[in-house]
PDB file of N, CA and C in Angstrom:
ATOM      1  N   MET A 361       8.065   0.042   1.655  1.00 81.00           N
ATOM      2  CA  MET A 361       8.100   1.209   0.936  1.00 81.00           C
ATOM      3  C   MET A 361       6.807   1.357   0.381  1.00 81.00           C
ATOM      4  N   PHE A 362       6.283   2.371   0.271  1.00 80.00           N
ATOM      5  CA  PHE A 362       5.024   2.847  -1.068  1.00 80.00           C
ATOM      6  C   PHE A 362       5.399   3.493  -1.695  1.00 80.00           C
ATOM      7  N   ALA A 363       5.342   3.037  -3.036  1.00 81.00           N
ATOM      8  CA  ALA A 363       5.495   3.932  -4.416  1.00 81.00           C
ATOM      9  C   ALA A 363       4.358   3.833  -5.439  1.00 81.00           C
ATOM     10  N   ASP A 364       4.264   4.676  -6.373  1.00 76.00           N
ATOM     11  CA  ASP A 364       3.359   4.969  -7.510  1.00 76.00           C
ATOM     12  C   ASP A 364       3.856   4.070  -8.487  1.00 76.00           C
ATOM     13  N   ARG A 365       3.395   4.021  -9.553  1.00 80.00           N
ATOM     14  CA  ARG A 365       3.292   3.148 -10.846  1.00 80.00           C
ATOM     15  C   ARG A 365       4.817   3.714 -11.522  1.00 80.00           C
ATOM     16  N   GLY A 366       5.027   4.767 -11.156  1.00 80.00           N
ATOM     17  CA  GLY A 366       6.403   5.095 -11.830  1.00 80.00           C
ATOM     18  C   GLY A 366       7.585   4.754 -11.493  1.00 80.00           C
ATOM     19  N   TYR A 367       7.324   3.948 -10.538  1.00 82.00           N
ATOM     20  CA  TYR A 367       8.738   3.154  -9.877  1.00 82.00           C
ATOM     21  C   TYR A 367       8.319   1.807  -9.884  1.00 82.00           C
ATOM     22  N   ASP A 368       7.791   1.048 -10.821  1.00 85.00           N
ATOM     23  CA  ASP A 368       7.494  -0.275 -11.013  1.00 85.00           C
ATOM     24  C   ASP A 368       8.697  -0.937 -11.925  1.00 85.00           C
ATOM     25  N   PHE A 369       9.654  -0.827 -11.451  1.00 86.00           N
ATOM     26  CA  PHE A 369      10.730  -1.593 -12.471  1.00 86.00           C
ATOM     27  C   PHE A 369      11.546  -2.535 -11.442  1.00 86.00           C
ATOM     28  N   ASP A 370      12.042  -3.524 -11.893  1.00 88.00           N
ATOM     29  CA  ASP A 370      12.712  -4.694 -11.232  1.00 88.00           C
ATOM     30  C   ASP A 370      14.203  -3.919 -10.649  1.00 88.00           C
ATOM     31  N   THR A 371      14.560  -2.952 -10.984  1.00 90.00           N
ATOM     32  CA  THR A 371      16.005  -2.451 -10.697  1.00 90.00           C
ATOM     33  C   THR A 371      15.552  -1.703  -9.293  1.00 90.00           C
ATOM     34  N   TYR A 372      14.458  -0.931  -9.323  1.00 87.00           N
ATOM     35  CA  TYR A 372      14.314  -0.150  -8.077  1.00 87.00           C
ATOM     36  C   TYR A 372      13.722  -1.247  -6.962  1.00 87.00           C
ATOM     37  N   ARG A 373      12.841  -2.432  -7.389  1.00 89.00           N
ATOM     38  CA  ARG A 373      12.472  -3.465  -6.528  1.00 89.00           C
ATOM     39  C   ARG A 373      13.804  -4.236  -5.623  1.00 89.00           C
ATOM     40  N   ARG A 374      14.827  -4.489  -6.699  1.00 91.00           N
ATOM     41  CA  ARG A 374      16.135  -5.274  -6.286  1.00 91.00           C
ATOM     42  C   ARG A 374      16.615  -3.892  -5.209  1.00 91.00           C
ATOM     43  N   LEU A 375      17.097  -2.844  -5.516  1.00 91.00           N
ATOM     44  CA  LEU A 375      17.638  -1.926  -4.699  1.00 91.00           C
ATOM     45  C   LEU A 375      17.080  -1.652  -3.444  1.00 91.00           C
ATOM     46  N   ILE A 376      15.762  -1.548  -3.381  1.00 90.00           N
ATOM     47  CA  ILE A 376      14.861  -1.685  -2.074  1.00 90.00           C
ATOM     48  C   ILE A 376      14.989  -2.946  -1.307  1.00 90.00           C
ATOM     49  N   ARG A 377      15.049  -4.092  -1.752  1.00 92.00           N
ATOM     50  CA  ARG A 377      15.139  -5.328  -1.177  1.00 92.00           C
ATOM     51  C   ARG A 377      16.457  -5.537  -0.770  1.00 92.00           C
ATOM     52  N   ALA A 378      17.416  -4.861  -1.452  1.00 94.00           N
ATOM     53  CA  ALA A 378      18.904  -5.069  -0.987  1.00 94.00           C
ATOM     54  C   ALA A 378      19.044  -4.668   0.521  1.00 94.00           C
ATOM     55  N   ARG A 379      18.143  -3.592   0.814  1.00 93.00           N
ATOM     56  CA  ARG A 379      18.452  -2.866   2.041  1.00 93.00           C
ATOM     57  C   ARG A 379      17.092  -3.290   3.202  1.00 93.00           C
ATOM     58  N   ASP A 380      16.824  -4.622   2.698  1.00 93.00           N
ATOM     59  CA  ASP A 380      15.885  -5.121   3.650  1.00 93.00           C
ATOM     60  C   ASP A 380      14.649  -4.428   3.915  1.00 93.00           C
ATOM     61  N   ILE A 381      14.226  -4.150   3.082  1.00 91.00           N
ATOM     62  CA  ILE A 381      12.788  -3.080   2.863  1.00 91.00           C
ATOM     63  C   ILE A 381      11.760  -3.783   1.867  1.00 91.00           C
ATOM     64  N   THR A 382      10.659  -4.190   2.442  1.00 90.00           N
ATOM     65  CA  THR A 382       9.645  -4.618   1.460  1.00 90.00           C
ATOM     66  C   THR A 382       8.862  -3.557   0.966  1.00 90.00           C
ATOM     67  N   PRO A 383       9.130  -3.714  -0.773  1.00 87.00           N
ATOM     68  CA  PRO A 383       8.422  -2.822  -1.623  1.00 87.00           C
ATOM     69  C   PRO A 383       6.900  -2.852  -1.797  1.00 87.00           C
ATOM     70  N   LYS A 384       6.360  -1.812  -1.805  1.00 84.00           N
ATOM     71  CA  LYS A 384       4.677  -1.970  -1.962  1.00 84.00           C
ATOM     72  C   LYS A 384       4.813  -1.239  -3.254  1.00 84.00           C
ATOM     73  N   ILE A 385       5.059  -1.391  -4.473  1.00 83.00           N
ATOM     74  CA  ILE A 385       4.977  -0.691  -5.554  1.00 83.00           C
ATOM     75  C   ILE A 385       3.811  -1.186  -6.450  1.00 83.00           C
ATOM     76  N   ALA A 386       2.528  -0.078  -6.871  1.00 79.00           N
ATOM     77  CA  ALA A 386       1.530  -0.433  -7.673  1.00 79.00           C
ATOM     78  C   ALA A 386       2.115  -0.826  -9.038  1.00 79.00           C
ATOM     79  N   GLN A 387       1.568  -1.892  -9.601  1.00 80.00           N
ATOM     80  CA  GLN A 387       1.833  -2.477 -10.700  1.00 80.00           C
ATOM     81  C   GLN A 387       1.381  -1.727 -11.838  1.00 80.00           C
ATOM     82  N   ARG A 388       2.239  -1.833 -12.904  1.00 79.00           N
ATOM     83  CA  ARG A 388       2.020  -1.091 -14.163  1.00 79.00           C
ATOM     84  C   ARG A 388       0.592  -1.718 -14.978  1.00 79.00           C
ATOM     85  N   GLY A 389      -0.217  -1.138 -15.357  1.00 77.00           N
ATOM     86  CA  GLY A 389      -1.147  -1.715 -15.862  1.00 77.00           C
ATOM     87  C   GLY A 389      -2.208  -2.203 -15.137  1.00 77.00           C
ATOM     88  N   ALA A 390      -2.026  -2.533 -13.817  1.00 73.00           N
ATOM     89  CA  ALA A 390      -3.359  -2.944 -13.035  1.00 73.00           C
ATOM     90  C   ALA A 390      -4.493  -1.881 -12.771  1.00 73.00           C
ATOM     91  N   PRO A 391      -5.466  -2.188 -12.628  1.00 71.00           N
ATOM     92  CA  PRO A 391      -6.477  -1.361 -12.259  1.00 71.00           C
ATOM     93  C   PRO A 391      -6.249  -0.742 -10.952  1.00 71.00           C
ATOM     94  N   HIS A 392      -7.036   0.886 -11.072  1.00 68.00           N
ATOM     95  CA  HIS A 392      -6.605   1.578  -9.667  1.00 68.00           C
ATOM     96  C   HIS A 392      -7.507   0.922  -8.879  1.00 68.00           C
ATOM     97  N   GLY A 393      -7.210   1.464  -7.335  1.00 65.00           N
ATOM     98  CA  GLY A 393      -7.881   0.761  -6.157  1.00 65.00           C
ATOM     99  C   GLY A 393      -7.112  -0.014  -5.517  1.00 65.00           C
ATOM    100  N   SER A 394      -5.933  -0.124  -5.754  1.00 57.00           N
ATOM    101  CA  SER A 394      -5.024  -1.123  -4.818  1.00 57.00           C
ATOM    102  C   SER A 394      -4.738  -0.438  -3.589  1.00 57.00           C
ATOM    103  N   GLY A 395      -5.060   0.889  -3.241  1.00 63.00           N
ATOM    104  CA  GLY A 395      -4.899   1.501  -1.964  1.00 63.00           C
ATOM    105  C   GLY A 395      -3.485   2.609  -2.134  1.00 63.00           C
ATOM    106  N   LEU A 396      -2.439   2.229  -2.939  1.00 58.00           N
ATOM    107  CA  LEU A 396      -1.492   2.974  -2.898  1.00 58.00           C
ATOM    108  C   LEU A 396      -1.816   4.253  -3.848  1.00 58.00           C
ATOM    109  N   GLY A 397      -1.191   5.323  -2.932  1.00 61.00           N
ATOM    110  CA  GLY A 397      -1.500   6.750  -3.572  1.00 61.00           C
ATOM    111  C   GLY A 397      -2.645   7.472  -2.989  1.00 61.00           C
ATOM    112  N   LYS A 398      -3.316   6.844  -1.942  1.00 63.00           N
ATOM    113  CA  LYS A 398      -4.916   7.738  -1.511  1.00 63.00           C
ATOM    114  C   LYS A 398      -4.284   8.976  -0.383  1.00 63.00           C
ATOM    115  N   THR A 399      -3.117   8.546   0.192  1.00 64.00           N
ATOM    116  CA  THR A 399      -3.027   9.905   1.104  1.00 64.00           C
ATOM    117  C   THR A 399      -1.801  10.443   0.459  1.00 64.00           C
ATOM    118  N   ARG A 400      -1.462  10.465  -0.917  1.00 67.00           N
ATOM    119  CA  ARG A 400      -0.343  11.254  -1.666  1.00 67.00           C
ATOM    120  C   ARG A 400      -0.763  12.850  -1.458  1.00 67.00           C
ATOM    121  N   TRP A 401      -2.112  13.207  -1.307  1.00 74.00           N
ATOM    122  CA  TRP A 401      -2.403  14.540  -1.254  1.00 74.00           C
ATOM    123  C   TRP A 401      -2.163  15.277   0.076  1.00 74.00           C
ATOM    124  N   VAL A 402      -1.683  14.604   0.894  1.00 75.00           N
ATOM    125  CA  VAL A 402      -1.608  15.071   2.455  1.00 75.00           C
ATOM    126  C   VAL A 402       0.094  15.695   2.070  1.00 75.00           C
ATOM    127  N   VAL A 403       0.760  14.945   1.352  1.00 75.00           N
ATOM    128  CA  VAL A 403       2.371  15.258   1.109  1.00 75.00           C
ATOM    129  C   VAL A 403       2.460  16.568   0.275  1.00 75.00           C
ATOM    130  N   GLU A 404       1.584  16.417  -0.999  1.00 79.00           N
ATOM    131  CA  GLU A 404       1.398  17.672  -1.592  1.00 79.00           C
ATOM    132  C   GLU A 404       0.799  19.034  -1.210  1.00 79.00           C
ATOM    133  N   ARG A 405      -0.017  18.705  -0.337  1.00 81.00           N
ATOM    134  CA  ARG A 405      -0.752  19.830   0.213  1.00 81.00           C
ATOM    135  C   ARG A 405       0.330  20.490   1.295  1.00 81.00           C
ATOM    136  N   THR A 406       0.927  19.575   1.744  1.00 82.00           N
ATOM    137  CA  THR A 406       2.000  20.248   2.726  1.00 82.00           C
ATOM    138  C   THR A 406       3.225  21.134   2.118  1.00 82.00           C
ATOM    139  N   PHE A 407       3.500  20.399   0.770  1.00 80.00           N
ATOM    140  CA  PHE A 407       4.438  21.237   0.184  1.00 80.00           C
ATOM    141  C   PHE A 407       3.773  22.457  -0.254  1.00 80.00           C
ATOM    142  N   ALA A 408       2.623  22.487  -0.626  1.00 83.00           N
ATOM    143  CA  ALA A 408       2.070  23.702  -1.202  1.00 83.00           C
ATOM    144  C   ALA A 408       1.940  25.077   0.207  1.00 83.00           C
ATOM    145  N   TRP A 409       1.958  24.348   1.156  1.00 83.00           N
ATOM    146  CA  TRP A 409       1.852  25.554   2.310  1.00 83.00           C
ATOM    147  C   TRP A 409       3.021  25.931   2.354  1.00 83.00           C
ATOM    148  N   LEU A 410       4.229  24.990   2.441  1.00 82.00           N
ATOM    149  CA  LEU A 410       5.466  25.643   2.635  1.00 82.00           C
ATOM    150  C   LEU A 410       6.008  26.398   1.592  1.00 82.00           C
ATOM    151  N   HIS A 411       5.648  26.341   0.468  1.00 82.00           N
ATOM    152  CA  HIS A 411       5.907  26.927  -0.683  1.00 82.00           C
ATOM    153  C   HIS A 411       5.304  28.467  -0.871  1.00 82.00           C
ATOM    154  N   GLN A 412       4.455  28.761   0.119  1.00 83.00           N
ATOM    155  CA  GLN A 412       3.893  30.016   0.326  1.00 83.00           C
ATOM    156  C   GLN A 412       4.948  30.956   0.794  1.00 83.00           C
ATOM    157  N   PHE A 413       6.108  30.286   1.485  1.00 83.00           N
ATOM    158  CA  PHE A 413       7.163  30.938   1.996  1.00 83.00           C
ATOM    159  C   PHE A 413       8.324  31.179   1.086  1.00 83.00           C
ATOM    160  N   LYS A 414       8.234  32.557   0.344  1.00 80.00           N
ATOM    161  CA  LYS A 414       9.372  32.532  -0.765  1.00 80.00           C
ATOM    162  C   LYS A 414      10.805  31.969  -0.323  1.00 80.00           C
ATOM    163  N   ARG A 415      11.124  32.236   0.724  1.00 76.00           N
ATOM    164  CA  ARG A 415      12.631  32.189   1.132  1.00 76.00           C
ATOM    165  C   ARG A 415      12.712  30.466   1.049  1.00 76.00           C
ATOM    166  N   LEU A 416      11.637  29.733   1.157  1.00 76.00           N
ATOM    167  CA  LEU A 416      11.929  28.295   1.033  1.00 76.00           C
ATOM    168  C   LEU A 416      11.441  28.050  -0.602  1.00 76.00           C
ATOM    169  N   ARG A 417      10.705  28.598  -1.130  1.00 76.00           N
ATOM    170  CA  ARG A 417      10.381  28.179  -2.356  1.00 76.00           C
ATOM    171  C   ARG A 417      11.829  28.359  -3.464  1.00 76.00           C
ATOM    172  N   ILE A 418      12.264  29.613  -3.124  1.00 77.00           N
ATOM    173  CA  ILE A 418      13.350  29.957  -3.868  1.00 77.00           C
ATOM    174  C   ILE A 418      14.612  29.890  -2.819  1.00 77.00           C
ATOM    175  N   ARG A 419      15.300  29.033  -2.935  1.00 74.00           N
ATOM    176  CA  ARG A 419      16.495  28.924  -1.712  1.00 74.00           C
ATOM    177  C   ARG A 419      17.700  29.907  -1.959  1.00 74.00           C
ATOM    178  N   TYR A 420      17.281  30.937  -1.157  1.00 71.00           N
ATOM    179  CA  TYR A 420      18.515  32.018  -1.214  1.00 71.00           C
ATOM    180  C   TYR A 420      19.565  31.715  -0.201  1.00 71.00           C
ATOM    181  N   LYS A 421      19.429  30.772   0.951  1.00 69.00           N
ATOM    182  CA  LYS A 421      20.563  30.427   1.821  1.00 69.00           C
ATOM    183  C   LYS A 421      21.221  29.277   1.345  1.00 69.00           C
ATOM    184  N   ILE A 422      22.665  29.403   1.317  1.00 80.00           N
ATOM    185  CA  ILE A 422      23.252  28.418   1.137  1.00 80.00           C
ATOM    186  C   ILE A 422      23.485  27.418   2.123  1.00 80.00           C
ATOM    187  N   ARG A 423      23.982  28.067   3.315  1.00 85.00           N
ATOM    188  CA  ARG A 423      23.962  27.197   4.543  1.00 85.00           C
ATOM    189  C   ARG A 423      22.821  26.490   5.093  1.00 85.00           C
ATOM    190  N   SER A 424      23.081  25.128   5.149  1.00 85.00           N
ATOM    191  CA  SER A 424      21.915  24.104   5.290  1.00 85.00           C
ATOM    192  C   SER A 424      21.169  24.557   6.731  1.00 85.00           C
ATOM    193  N   ASP A 425      22.110  25.127   7.740  1.00 87.00           N
ATOM    194  CA  ASP A 425      21.302  25.313   9.231  1.00 87.00           C
ATOM    195  C   ASP A 425      20.384  26.522   9.042  1.00 87.00           C
ATOM    196  N   LEU A 426      20.724  27.502   8.108  1.00 85.00           N
ATOM    197  CA  LEU A 426      19.849  28.565   7.960  1.00 85.00           C
ATOM    198  C   LEU A 426      18.690  27.950   7.557  1.00 85.00           C
ATOM    199  N   HIS A 427      18.835  27.297   6.238  1.00 83.00           N
ATOM    200  CA  HIS A 427      17.494  26.672   5.678  1.00 83.00           C
ATOM    201  C   HIS A 427      16.564  26.027   6.482  1.00 83.00           C
ATOM    202  N   LEU A 428      17.395  25.431   7.286  1.00 86.00           N
ATOM    203  CA  LEU A 428      16.536  24.246   8.366  1.00 86.00           C
ATOM    204  C   LEU A 428      15.930  25.320   9.513  1.00 86.00           C
ATOM    205  N   GLY A 429      16.394  26.278   9.817  1.00 87.00           N
ATOM    206  CA  GLY A 429      15.620  27.085  10.626  1.00 87.00           C
ATOM    207  C   GLY A 429      14.327  27.779  10.090  1.00 87.00           C
ATOM    208  N   LEU A 430      14.509  28.426   8.689  1.00 86.00           N
ATOM    209  CA  LEU A 430      13.365  28.938   7.987  1.00 86.00           C
ATOM    210  C   LEU A 430      12.431  27.760   7.759  1.00 86.00           C
ATOM    211  N   LEU A 431      12.791  26.393   7.501  1.00 86.00           N
ATOM    212  CA  LEU A 431      11.980  25.510   7.459  1.00 86.00           C
ATOM    213  C   LEU A 431      11.007  25.199   8.747  1.00 86.00           C
ATOM    214  N   GLN A 432      11.980  24.951   9.748  1.00 90.00           N
ATOM    215  CA  GLN A 432      11.065  24.807  10.967  1.00 90.00           C
ATOM    216  C   GLN A 432      10.282  25.815  11.438  1.00 90.00           C
ATOM    217  N   LEU A 433      10.595  27.284  11.288  1.00 90.00           N
ATOM    218  CA  LEU A 433       9.927  28.673  11.281  1.00 90.00           C
ATOM    219  C   LEU A 433       8.469  28.341  10.307  1.00 90.00           C
ATOM    220  N   ALA A 434       8.535  27.912   9.234  1.00 89.00           N
ATOM    221  CA  ALA A 434       7.567  28.070   8.229  1.00 89.00           C
ATOM    222  C   ALA A 434       6.468  26.773   8.992  1.00 89.00           C
ATOM    223  N   CYS A 435       6.993  25.709   9.337  1.00 90.00           N
ATOM    224  CA  CYS A 435       6.151  24.459   9.814  1.00 90.00           C
ATOM    225  C   CYS A 435       5.451  25.276  11.121  1.00 90.00           C
ATOM    226  N   SER A 436       6.007  25.894  11.941  1.00 92.00           N
ATOM    227  CA  SER A 436       5.716  26.652  13.127  1.00 92.00           C
ATOM    228  C   SER A 436       4.407  27.264  12.711  1.00 92.00           C
ATOM    229  N   ILE A 437       4.811  28.375  11.772  1.00 90.00           N
ATOM    230  CA  ILE A 437       3.480  29.274  11.539  1.00 90.00           C
ATOM    231  C   ILE A 437       2.333  28.501  10.874  1.00 90.00           C
ATOM    232  N   THR A 438       2.545  27.464   9.898  1.00 88.00           N
ATOM    233  CA  THR A 438       1.792  27.058   9.409  1.00 88.00           C
ATOM    234  C   THR A 438       0.651  25.892  10.212  1.00 88.00           C
ATOM    235  N   CYS A 439       1.558  25.419  11.267  1.00 90.00           N
ATOM    236  CA  CYS A 439       0.584  24.982  12.675  1.00 90.00           C
ATOM    237  C   CYS A 439      -0.022  25.748  13.258  1.00 90.00           C
ATOM    238  N   LEU A 440       0.509  26.996  13.806  1.00 92.00           N
ATOM    239  CA  LEU A 440      -0.308  28.114  14.327  1.00 92.00           C
ATOM    240  C   LEU A 440      -1.457  28.616  13.396  1.00 92.00           C
ATOM    241  N   ARG A 441      -1.275  28.850  12.127  1.00 88.00           N
ATOM    242  CA  ARG A 441      -2.429  29.094  11.345  1.00 88.00           C
ATOM    243  C   ARG A 441      -3.670  28.369  11.361  1.00 88.00           C
ATOM    244  N   ARG A 442      -3.442  26.802  11.342  1.00 86.00           N
ATOM    245  CA  ARG A 442      -4.090  25.722  11.273  1.00 86.00           C
ATOM    246  C   ARG A 442      -4.578  25.738  12.697  1.00 86.00           C
ATOM    247  N   LEU A 443      -4.129  25.865  13.692  1.00 90.00           N
ATOM    248  CA  LEU A 443      -4.575  25.810  15.184  1.00 90.00           C
ATOM    249  C   LEU A 443      -5.799  26.838  15.339  1.00 90.00           C
ATOM    250  N   LYS A 444      -5.478  28.106  14.735  1.00 88.00           N
ATOM    251  CA  LYS A 444      -6.528  29.341  14.597  1.00 88.00           C
ATOM    252  C   LYS A 444      -7.591  29.088  14.214  1.00 88.00           C
ATOM    253  N   THR A 445      -7.550  28.478  12.727  1.00 84.00           N
ATOM    254  CA  THR A 445      -8.899  28.164  12.157  1.00 84.00           C
ATOM    255  C   THR A 445      -9.506  27.238  12.577  1.00 84.00           C
ATOM    256  N   SER A 446      -8.890  26.262  13.404  1.00 80.00           N
ATOM    257  CA  SER A 446      -9.945  24.952  14.124  1.00 80.00           C
ATOM    258  C   SER A 446     -10.628  25.362  15.164  1.00 80.00           C
ATOM    259  N   PHE A 447     -10.277  26.404  16.014  1.00 74.00           N
ATOM    260  CA  PHE A 447     -11.055  26.761  17.065  1.00 74.00           C
ATOM    261  C   PHE A 447     -11.837  28.080  17.158  1.00 74.00           C
TER     262      PHE A 447
END
């Protein structure tokens, strides 16, 4: 599991190891360049794309199945838009 410096605590490391997962957490105070966090912008960009849809940004639907349907629709629309601009 990859994480940034904000999770560099022994408590988190122990919890992760208890589930047989190897933690890859950047050390606090270590110089940048460890490689952790280089692809974080991909996740942040994806959330920004999904927040263009008001019904996902402000969750009006209480039922999770309706919210999941709107999320899948938003992902499909986003992929379609990206495909249109790439050709």
